[in-house]
Every structure is written in structure tokens, then in C-alpha cells.
Tab-separated table of C-alpha atoms in Angstrom:
chain	number	residue	atom	x	y	z
N	198	MET	CA	-44.596	24.348	-109.459
N	199	THR	CA	-43.148	26.011	-106.389
N	200	LYS	CA	-44.821	27.786	-103.487
N	201	ASP	CA	-43.552	30.915	-105.119
N	202	CYS	CA	-45.840	30.528	-108.117
N	203	GLU	CA	-48.967	31.633	-106.289
N	204	LYS	CA	-47.697	35.162	-105.946
N	205	TYR	CA	-47.077	35.482	-109.688
N	206	LYS	CA	-50.620	34.511	-110.740
N	207	GLY	CA	-51.979	38.031	-110.466
N	208	LEU	CA	-48.886	39.565	-111.994
N	209	MET	CA	-49.254	37.202	-114.937
N	210	MET	CA	-52.571	38.903	-115.663
N	211	GLY	CA	-50.899	42.273	-115.449
N	212	LEU	CA	-48.340	41.101	-117.969
N	213	MET	CA	-51.035	39.811	-120.293
N	214	ASP	CA	-52.913	43.104	-120.090
N	215	LYS	CA	-49.750	45.220	-120.304
N	216	GLU	CA	-50.523	46.913	-117.012
N	217	LEU	CA	-47.244	46.325	-115.180
N	218	SER	CA	-44.349	48.613	-114.421
N	219	GLU	CA	-41.057	47.679	-116.068
N	220	GLU	CA	-39.783	46.328	-112.780
N	221	GLU	CA	-42.810	44.102	-112.205
N	222	ALA	CA	-42.786	42.898	-115.802
N	223	SER	CA	-39.172	41.786	-115.671
N	224	GLU	CA	-39.865	40.027	-112.370
N	225	VAL	CA	-42.703	37.973	-113.881
N	226	ASN	CA	-40.800	37.341	-117.073
N	227	SER	CA	-37.862	35.942	-115.188
N	228	HIS	CA	-40.226	33.679	-113.236
N	229	LEU	CA	-41.840	32.505	-116.464
N	230	THR	CA	-38.503	31.583	-117.966
N	231	ARG	CA	-37.706	29.535	-114.875
N	232	CYS	CA	-41.085	27.841	-114.273
N	233	ALA	CA	-42.470	25.617	-117.026
N	234	THR	CA	-45.807	25.062	-115.253
N	235	CYS	CA	-46.570	28.758	-115.043
N	236	ARG	CA	-45.365	29.288	-118.598
N	237	GLU	CA	-47.795	26.667	-119.856
N	238	GLU	CA	-50.638	28.082	-117.752
N	239	TYR	CA	-49.892	31.568	-119.052
N	240	ARG	CA	-50.003	30.335	-122.635
N	241	GLN	CA	-53.330	28.571	-122.102
N	242	LEU	CA	-54.894	31.520	-120.339
N	243	GLN	CA	-53.753	33.847	-123.080
N	244	LYS	CA	-55.332	31.593	-125.661
N	245	ALA	CA	-58.630	31.353	-123.770
N	246	ALA	CA	-58.690	35.072	-123.041
N	247	SER	CA	-58.198	35.913	-126.704
N	248	LYS	CA	-61.717	34.560	-127.251
N	249	LEU	CA	-63.053	37.377	-125.144
N	250	GLU	CA	-61.251	40.144	-126.958
N	251	ASP	CA	-63.839	40.517	-129.680
N	252	ILE	CA	-66.851	41.180	-127.521
N	253	SER	CA	-68.345	44.604	-126.976
N	254	TYR	CA	-71.611	46.050	-125.740
N	255	ALA	CA	-74.246	46.737	-128.364
N	256	GLU	CA	-76.121	50.052	-128.196
N	257	PRO	CA	-79.317	49.671	-126.178
N	258	HIS	CA	-82.570	50.874	-127.776
N	259	ASP	CA	-83.926	54.256	-126.787
N	260	GLU	CA	-87.001	52.803	-125.116
N	261	VAL	CA	-84.773	50.694	-122.881
N	262	LEU	CA	-82.786	53.787	-121.934
N	263	ASP	CA	-85.999	55.669	-121.182
N	264	ARG	CA	-87.208	52.930	-118.881
N	265	VAL	CA	-84.186	53.354	-116.672
N	266	TRP	CA	-85.417	56.445	-114.898
N	267	LYS	CA	-88.832	57.898	-114.226
N	268	SER	CA	-88.655	61.397	-112.927
N	269	PRO	CA	-89.824	61.735	-109.306
N	270	TYR	CA	-92.314	64.384	-110.505
N	271	SER	CA	-94.149	61.919	-112.683
N	272	ARG	CA	-94.056	59.340	-109.912
N	273	PHE	CA	-95.449	61.897	-107.487
N	274	THR	CA	-98.397	62.862	-109.720
N	275	ARG	CA	-99.151	59.212	-110.401
N	276	ASN	CA	-99.111	58.297	-106.716
N	277	PHE	CA	-101.178	61.345	-105.846
N	278	GLY	CA	-103.818	60.454	-108.446
N	279	LEU	CA	-103.908	56.874	-107.218
N	280	PHE	CA	-104.266	58.066	-103.635
N	281	MET	CA	-107.235	60.289	-104.515
N	282	VAL	CA	-109.043	57.579	-106.458
N	283	LEU	CA	-108.522	55.025	-103.670
N	284	GLY	CA	-109.402	57.469	-100.934
N	285	GLY	CA	-112.696	58.457	-102.573
N	286	TRP	CA	-113.573	54.857	-103.246
N	287	LEU	CA	-112.876	53.816	-99.644
N	288	VAL	CA	-115.120	56.598	-98.316
N	289	LEU	CA	-117.953	55.452	-100.599
N	290	VAL	CA	-117.547	51.824	-99.502
N	291	ALA	CA	-117.462	52.816	-95.837
N	292	TYR	CA	-120.582	54.905	-96.330
N	293	ALA	CA	-122.432	51.998	-97.959
N	294	ILE	CA	-121.454	49.633	-95.153
N	295	TYR	CA	-122.499	52.118	-92.538
N	296	GLY	CA	-125.853	52.567	-94.308
N	297	ALA	CA	-126.446	48.821	-94.477
N	298	LEU	CA	-125.538	48.226	-90.828
N	299	SER	CA	-127.507	51.095	-89.396
N	300	SER	CA	-130.709	50.558	-91.361
N	301	SER	CA	-133.249	48.582	-89.366
N	302	LYS	CA	-134.679	46.841	-92.431
N	303	GLU	CA	-131.953	44.172	-92.742
N	304	ALA	CA	-132.098	41.011	-90.636
N	305	LEU	CA	-129.624	40.375	-87.815
N	306	LEU	CA	-127.839	37.400	-89.399
N	307	PRO	CA	-126.584	39.078	-92.612
N	308	LYS	CA	-125.591	42.096	-90.549
N	309	THR	CA	-123.428	39.990	-88.239
N	310	ALA	CA	-121.924	38.127	-91.202
N	311	MET	CA	-121.032	41.414	-92.836
N	312	ALA	CA	-119.454	42.710	-89.628
N	313	VAL	CA	-117.343	39.515	-89.406
N	314	VAL	CA	-116.187	39.947	-93.012
N	315	ILE	CA	-115.215	43.561	-92.366
N	316	VAL	CA	-113.289	42.718	-89.197
N	317	GLY	CA	-111.490	39.919	-91.051
N	318	PHE	CA	-110.553	42.304	-93.848
N	319	VAL	CA	-109.206	44.846	-91.362
N	320	ILE	CA	-107.101	42.157	-89.628
N	321	LEU	CA	-105.645	41.062	-92.970
N	322	LEU	CA	-104.871	44.640	-93.960
N	323	VAL	CA	-103.150	45.380	-90.669
N	324	SER	CA	-101.053	42.193	-90.886
N	325	VAL	CA	-99.943	43.044	-94.426
N	326	ILE	CA	-98.976	46.587	-93.410
N	327	TRP	CA	-97.173	45.223	-90.364
N	328	GLY	CA	-95.198	42.779	-92.505
N	329	ARG	CA	-94.302	45.528	-94.962
N	330	LEU	CA	-93.065	47.770	-92.146
N	331	LYS	CA	-90.962	44.934	-90.788
N	332	THR	CA	-89.247	44.308	-94.136
N	333	TYR	CA	-88.712	48.039	-94.498
N	334	LYS	CA	-86.836	48.026	-91.202
N	335	SER	CA	-84.411	45.390	-92.466
N	336	ASP	CA	-84.195	46.892	-95.965
N	337	PRO	CA	-80.479	46.761	-96.844
N	338	TYR	CA	-80.686	49.815	-99.137
N	339	LYS	CA	-82.515	52.116	-96.790
N	340	GLU	CA	-79.384	53.514	-95.255
N	341	VAL	CA	-77.128	53.261	-98.239
N	342	GLN	CA	-74.116	55.293	-97.297
N	343	ARG	CA	-70.908	56.106	-99.015
C	799	MET	CA	-74.260	71.928	-115.235
C	800	ASN	CA	-71.347	69.643	-114.472
C	801	GLU	CA	-71.172	66.506	-112.343
C	802	LYS	CA	-69.876	68.311	-109.282
C	803	ARG	CA	-72.684	70.838	-109.343
C	804	ALA	CA	-75.279	68.120	-109.982
C	805	ILE	CA	-74.062	66.085	-107.010
C	806	GLU	CA	-74.116	69.171	-104.837
C	807	LEU	CA	-77.715	69.898	-105.827
C	808	CYS	CA	-78.725	66.322	-105.040
C	809	VAL	CA	-76.927	66.093	-101.711
C	810	ARG	CA	-78.146	69.462	-100.437
C	811	HIS	CA	-81.629	69.712	-101.918
C	812	GLN	CA	-82.482	66.326	-103.432
C	813	ASP	CA	-82.946	68.262	-106.651
C	814	PRO	CA	-84.510	66.069	-109.367
C	815	LEU	CA	-82.913	68.183	-112.103
C	816	GLY	CA	-79.457	67.578	-110.704
C	817	PHE	CA	-80.218	63.903	-110.437
C	818	GLU	CA	-81.576	63.752	-113.944
C	819	PHE	CA	-78.275	65.132	-115.191
C	820	LEU	CA	-76.461	62.273	-113.454
C	821	VAL	CA	-78.920	59.712	-114.790
C	822	LYS	CA	-78.520	60.941	-118.366
C	823	LYS	CA	-74.768	60.878	-117.988
C	824	TYR	CA	-74.481	57.389	-116.534
C	825	ARG	CA	-77.556	55.432	-117.572
C	826	LYS	CA	-75.906	53.781	-120.544
C	827	GLU	CA	-72.935	52.657	-118.498
C	828	ALA	CA	-75.258	51.450	-115.746
C	829	LEU	CA	-77.282	49.501	-118.260
C	830	TYR	CA	-74.172	47.863	-119.686
C	831	HIS	CA	-73.019	46.828	-116.256
C	832	ALA	CA	-76.434	45.538	-115.298
C	833	VAL	CA	-76.760	43.601	-118.526
C	834	SER	CA	-73.440	41.881	-117.917
C	835	MET	CA	-74.775	40.677	-114.598
C	836	MET	CA	-78.384	39.962	-115.552
C	837	GLY	CA	-77.920	38.581	-119.050
C	838	ASN	CA	-80.742	40.489	-120.747
C	839	TYR	CA	-81.810	44.088	-121.203
C	840	GLU	CA	-85.250	43.673	-119.686
C	841	ASP	CA	-83.992	42.622	-116.263
C	842	ALA	CA	-81.103	45.053	-116.604
C	843	ALA	CA	-83.471	47.990	-117.123
C	844	ASP	CA	-85.506	46.892	-114.096
C	845	ALA	CA	-82.376	46.712	-111.968
C	846	CYS	CA	-81.249	50.152	-113.138
C	847	GLN	CA	-84.634	51.686	-112.512
C	848	GLU	CA	-84.765	50.331	-109.007
C	849	SER	CA	-81.176	51.355	-108.275
C	850	PHE	CA	-81.602	54.894	-109.550
C	851	SER	CA	-84.681	55.412	-107.442
C	852	ARG	CA	-82.915	54.010	-104.376
C	853	ALA	CA	-79.955	56.257	-105.104
C	854	PHE	CA	-82.239	59.261	-105.453
C	855	SER	CA	-83.729	58.730	-102.021
C	856	ALA	CA	-80.380	57.885	-100.418
C	857	ILE	CA	-78.283	60.691	-101.868
C	858	PRO	CA	-79.462	63.496	-99.526
C	859	ARG	CA	-78.324	61.409	-96.563
C	860	LEU	CA	-74.725	61.598	-97.715
C	861	LYS	CA	-72.522	64.277	-96.271
C	862	GLN	CA	-70.282	64.421	-99.266
C	863	LEU	CA	-69.842	62.618	-102.542
C	864	ASP	CA	-66.966	63.201	-104.916
C	865	PHE	CA	-67.819	60.816	-107.722
C	866	PHE	CA	-71.300	59.581	-108.435
C	867	TYR	CA	-70.698	56.401	-110.353
C	868	PRO	CA	-68.595	54.256	-107.969
C	869	TRP	CA	-71.087	54.966	-105.202
C	870	PHE	CA	-74.030	54.235	-107.457
C	871	TYR	CA	-72.396	51.106	-108.790
C	872	ARG	CA	-72.447	49.558	-105.340
C	873	ILE	CA	-76.219	50.031	-105.149
C	874	LEU	CA	-76.652	48.666	-108.654
C	875	ARG	CA	-74.442	45.683	-107.964
C	876	ASN	CA	-76.348	44.737	-104.805
C	877	CYS	CA	-79.599	45.133	-106.641
C	878	CYS	CA	-78.465	42.843	-109.473
C	879	LEU	CA	-77.120	40.222	-107.077
C	880	ASN	CA	-80.393	40.264	-105.135
C	881	MET	CA	-82.435	39.922	-108.297
C	882	LEU	CA	-80.233	37.057	-109.452
C	883	SER	CA	-80.592	35.165	-106.209
C	884	ARG	CA	-84.353	35.766	-106.216
C	885	LYS	CA	-84.500	34.408	-109.754
C	886	LYS	CA	-82.459	31.421	-108.702
C	887	THR	CA	-84.845	30.583	-105.892
C	888	ALA	CA	-87.797	31.170	-108.208
C	889	GLY	CA	-86.292	28.470	-110.389
C	890	GLY	CA	-84.485	28.944	-113.633
C	891	SER	CA	-83.495	31.913	-115.715
C	892	GLY	CA	-85.458	31.201	-118.839
C	893	LYS	CA	-84.777	34.542	-120.469
C	894	ASN	CA	-81.053	34.095	-120.696
C	895	ASN	CA	-81.168	31.978	-123.797
C	896	TRP	CA	-78.573	33.106	-126.210
C	897	GLU	CA	-80.674	33.778	-129.334
C	898	GLU	CA	-82.422	36.551	-127.505
C	899	VAL	CA	-79.407	38.164	-125.973
C	900	THR	CA	-76.221	37.747	-127.935
C	901	ASP	CA	-77.064	40.252	-130.600
C	902	ILE	CA	-78.214	42.768	-128.053
C	903	CYS	CA	-75.719	42.301	-125.279
C	904	ILE	CA	-72.671	41.091	-127.043
C	905	ARG	CA	-71.652	41.554	-130.590
C	906	ALA	CA	-68.455	41.006	-132.380
C	907	ASN	CA	-66.465	43.981	-133.553
C	908	PRO	CA	-66.943	44.350	-137.298
C	909	GLU	CA	-63.518	43.110	-138.266
C	910	ALA	CA	-63.322	40.483	-135.527
C	911	LYS	CA	-62.923	36.800	-136.089
C	912	LEU	CA	-66.148	36.041	-134.309
C	913	GLU	CA	-68.349	35.712	-137.409
C	914	LYS	CA	-69.149	32.158	-136.603
C	915	GLU	CA	-72.444	32.095	-134.741
C	916	GLU	CA	-71.487	28.887	-133.029
C	917	ASP	CA	-68.371	30.442	-131.570
C	918	LYS	CA	-70.257	33.496	-130.392
C	919	ARG	CA	-72.868	31.316	-128.771
C	920	LYS	CA	-70.301	29.233	-126.958
C	921	ILE	CA	-68.514	32.288	-125.595
C	922	TRP	CA	-71.762	33.817	-124.382
C	923	GLU	CA	-72.895	30.575	-122.798
C	924	THR	CA	-69.588	30.268	-121.030
C	925	ILE	CA	-69.850	33.800	-119.684
C	926	GLN	CA	-73.367	33.073	-118.447
C	927	GLN	CA	-72.141	30.095	-116.462
C	928	LEU	CA	-69.523	32.058	-114.565
C	929	LYS	CA	-70.080	33.363	-111.063
C	930	PRO	CA	-71.502	36.910	-111.144
C	931	GLU	CA	-68.305	38.474	-109.828
C	932	PHE	CA	-66.218	36.776	-112.511
C	933	ARG	CA	-68.703	37.720	-115.215
C	934	GLU	CA	-68.666	41.241	-113.890
C	935	ILE	CA	-64.913	41.729	-114.041
C	936	LEU	CA	-64.511	40.071	-117.449
C	937	MET	CA	-67.235	42.221	-118.969
C	938	LEU	CA	-65.711	45.356	-117.458
C	939	LYS	CA	-62.355	44.414	-118.869
C	940	TYR	CA	-63.353	43.272	-122.333
C	941	ALA	CA	-66.719	44.721	-123.294
C	942	GLY	CA	-66.239	47.872	-121.230
C	943	ASP	CA	-62.587	48.196	-122.223
C	944	LYS	CA	-61.573	49.379	-118.771
C	945	ASN	CA	-58.027	49.398	-117.461
C	946	TYR	CA	-57.038	48.159	-113.994
C	947	ARG	CA	-57.198	51.620	-112.447
C	948	GLU	CA	-60.787	52.108	-113.654
C	949	ILE	CA	-61.872	48.615	-112.614
C	950	SER	CA	-60.362	49.109	-109.189
C	951	LYS	CA	-62.227	52.404	-108.789
C	952	ILE	CA	-65.583	51.001	-109.903
C	953	LEU	CA	-65.392	47.821	-107.835
C	954	GLY	CA	-63.731	49.519	-104.887
C	955	ILE	CA	-60.975	46.910	-104.661
C	956	PRO	CA	-57.173	47.374	-104.765
C	957	ARG	CA	-55.127	46.720	-107.908
C	958	GLY	CA	-53.747	43.456	-106.515
C	959	THR	CA	-57.262	42.112	-106.028
C	960	VAL	CA	-58.212	43.170	-109.556
C	961	MET	CA	-55.335	41.076	-110.888
C	962	SER	CA	-56.038	38.035	-108.763
C	963	ARG	CA	-59.771	38.153	-109.485
C	964	LEU	CA	-59.021	38.415	-113.199
C	965	TYR	CA	-56.776	35.403	-112.856
C	966	HIS	CA	-59.500	33.306	-111.246
C	967	ALA	CA	-62.121	34.609	-113.670
C	968	ARG	CA	-59.996	33.715	-116.693
C	969	MET	CA	-59.189	30.311	-115.223
C	970	ALA	CA	-62.892	29.662	-114.724
C	971	PHE	CA	-63.650	30.872	-118.248
C	972	LYS	CA	-60.952	28.631	-119.695
C	973	THR	CA	-62.154	25.583	-117.749
C	974	ILE	CA	-65.783	25.991	-118.746
C	975	TYR	CA	-65.003	26.951	-122.329
C	976	LEU	CA	-62.820	23.910	-122.872
C	977	ASP	CA	-64.880	21.400	-120.898
C	978	GLY	CA	-68.283	22.618	-122.008
C	979	SER	CA	-71.061	21.970	-119.548
C	980	GLN	CA	-68.830	19.791	-117.381
C	981	GLY	CA	-67.195	22.978	-116.249
C	982	LYS	CA	-70.364	23.787	-114.367
C	983	ASN	CA	-69.528	21.186	-111.795
C	984	SER	CA	-65.850	21.872	-111.540
C	985	ASN	CA	-65.417	23.960	-108.460
C	986	HIS	CA	-62.642	26.256	-109.390
C	987	LYS	CA	-61.640	27.832	-106.142
C	988	LYS	CA	-62.064	31.505	-105.575
C	989	ASN	CA	-59.199	33.584	-104.173
């Protein structure tokens, strides 16, 4: 094998796939007649590659094809519905908490405990949102450009 | 509607109808390409779904786009590679066992000599062991039946690189196919 061989490796593929111009093809062919190592490699690669010739894609099922894309309209209505349900629920919860804290019937200890739980929840929520915003900033697809 | 008009609608107005035209036109091809990378249709459909929705939100930011698919393919490819590396860190790719996938992802042409299940299994297993970029180019070439010009357009690489990558991919395939699982450890060098 000579230093020269390296530059014929790619062209050998072109020859195998019949993608070369006449000029290129005769160049590789003349190298192959001269170089036994490359000739042997070419023969082996051709044999191995012939195994691949019989494969093809099978038709995907319709339900798989349908999963590929959900129209933004349907996503919008779904998100909007979810937002309304969550929003209403949060208002109700906030109202209940406010009622419990402001009524004078409850003792001081459970009230304080409840306040601690709420503050903890808010801290957790903020940290999760903060983390999400941070990953969004470094999202590699956000600015996908041509 | 044709592709040019659909792209124009998407770029100018982020029109879902224009985008839907593009999705219908290319979803099968996208799914094929994703399945070659991911190894099964379930993950492939997830990757396509994610990529199409990213493409939909990114397309109005483009000033101009002549052909949809090569641009989209880059998003899809990144998405597949990310999912693969996430799966790798999560430990194992249990779904890629051949019984589940060969008949869906790969099948022999009717008159082909691949009737032997054992042979089919070995070929598929070998393909699964290749690096994603080798798997990608071999599937484009053989299952997708693409010529060098088309491969070069889809992957965005020059013809010379197509040839040298095919060389390394076929070498890797040959090594693993002949040596069986030992091929996993042989570090066939990349260009």
C-alpha cells in the first residue's frame, strides 16, 4: 500500500456505486490494477456491501404517520382548556387558604404551619420556573436558522 | 398549493395550512430517516413530532428558504442525536431488539436473497452497532435508494465527503459483520 492509496478510498466507493465520471473511473481502475492491497479491499467491501442491497423501508402504519404532527390549532385549544381549568382551580385554592388564615377560629400554630407550607411551595415553584427559563436560554433549537 | 407557496406562507405568516402541506409531503421521508437513526418507529415518531413543532416555530424567523427538507433534516438529525445520547445516559436501548423492529423498519425486497431470518437479523444488528452517522448514510444509500447528489444535499456535505464517509461506514459494517460482537470494540477510525 502506498501513500497514494488514501486518496482512492472515496473514489473506490464512487466506482462501486457507479457514480463516477469516465475520467475518474479510469483513474481508479488503473490504480486498482496496480495496487493489490486496494484491489483486495475493494473486493471485500463489495462483498460486504452486497448484504445491504436487499434492505428497504417498510411502510409505516397510518397511526404512526398521524402521530408525527399535531396541528397547532389542536395544541392551542388543548393548552387553552388546560390553562382555564388550572387557573380556576388555583383561584379556588387561594380563596380557601385566605379563608382559613383570616378566620379567627383557627389556632395560631396550624396557621403558622400552613403559612410555612405555602411559602415553601412558592419557593419551589419559582425555582422550577427559573430552571426552565435557564434551559430555554441555552436551548440549541430556539434560534434554528438556515 | 405547491412547496414554494407553502414555504412562503410559513415564512411570512406562520400559516399552519402551509405547514401542514409540508408535513404531509415529507412526514414519511422524515419518519424513515428518524427510524434509521432511532431503531424503532415509536422513538422515530416522537423525534419527528418534536422536530416538526420546532420547525414550525422556527420557520417564520427565516428570511428565505428554498427547499424545506434539507433545512428540516438538520433539525430532525439534531433531535435524533440528542434523544440517542439521552437514552445512552439513561442506560440501554431496550427497544431496539430485532424481533420488534426488523419487520417494520427493514424488510427484504420480495425477490431478494434475504429470506433467511438469521441473515436479516445479523444485518440489522450490525447496522444498529454502527455510529449514528454511518448508520445514517448507509440507510440513505440503501434503504432510501438515494444517489450521491441527493445524499450530499440532505446531509449538507460535499460529494467528496459523501464518498469518504461511505467508505468508512462500509468498512465499519464489514468489520462488525465479519467479527460479530467483537467489532464493537474495534475502533475503526473516522475520516
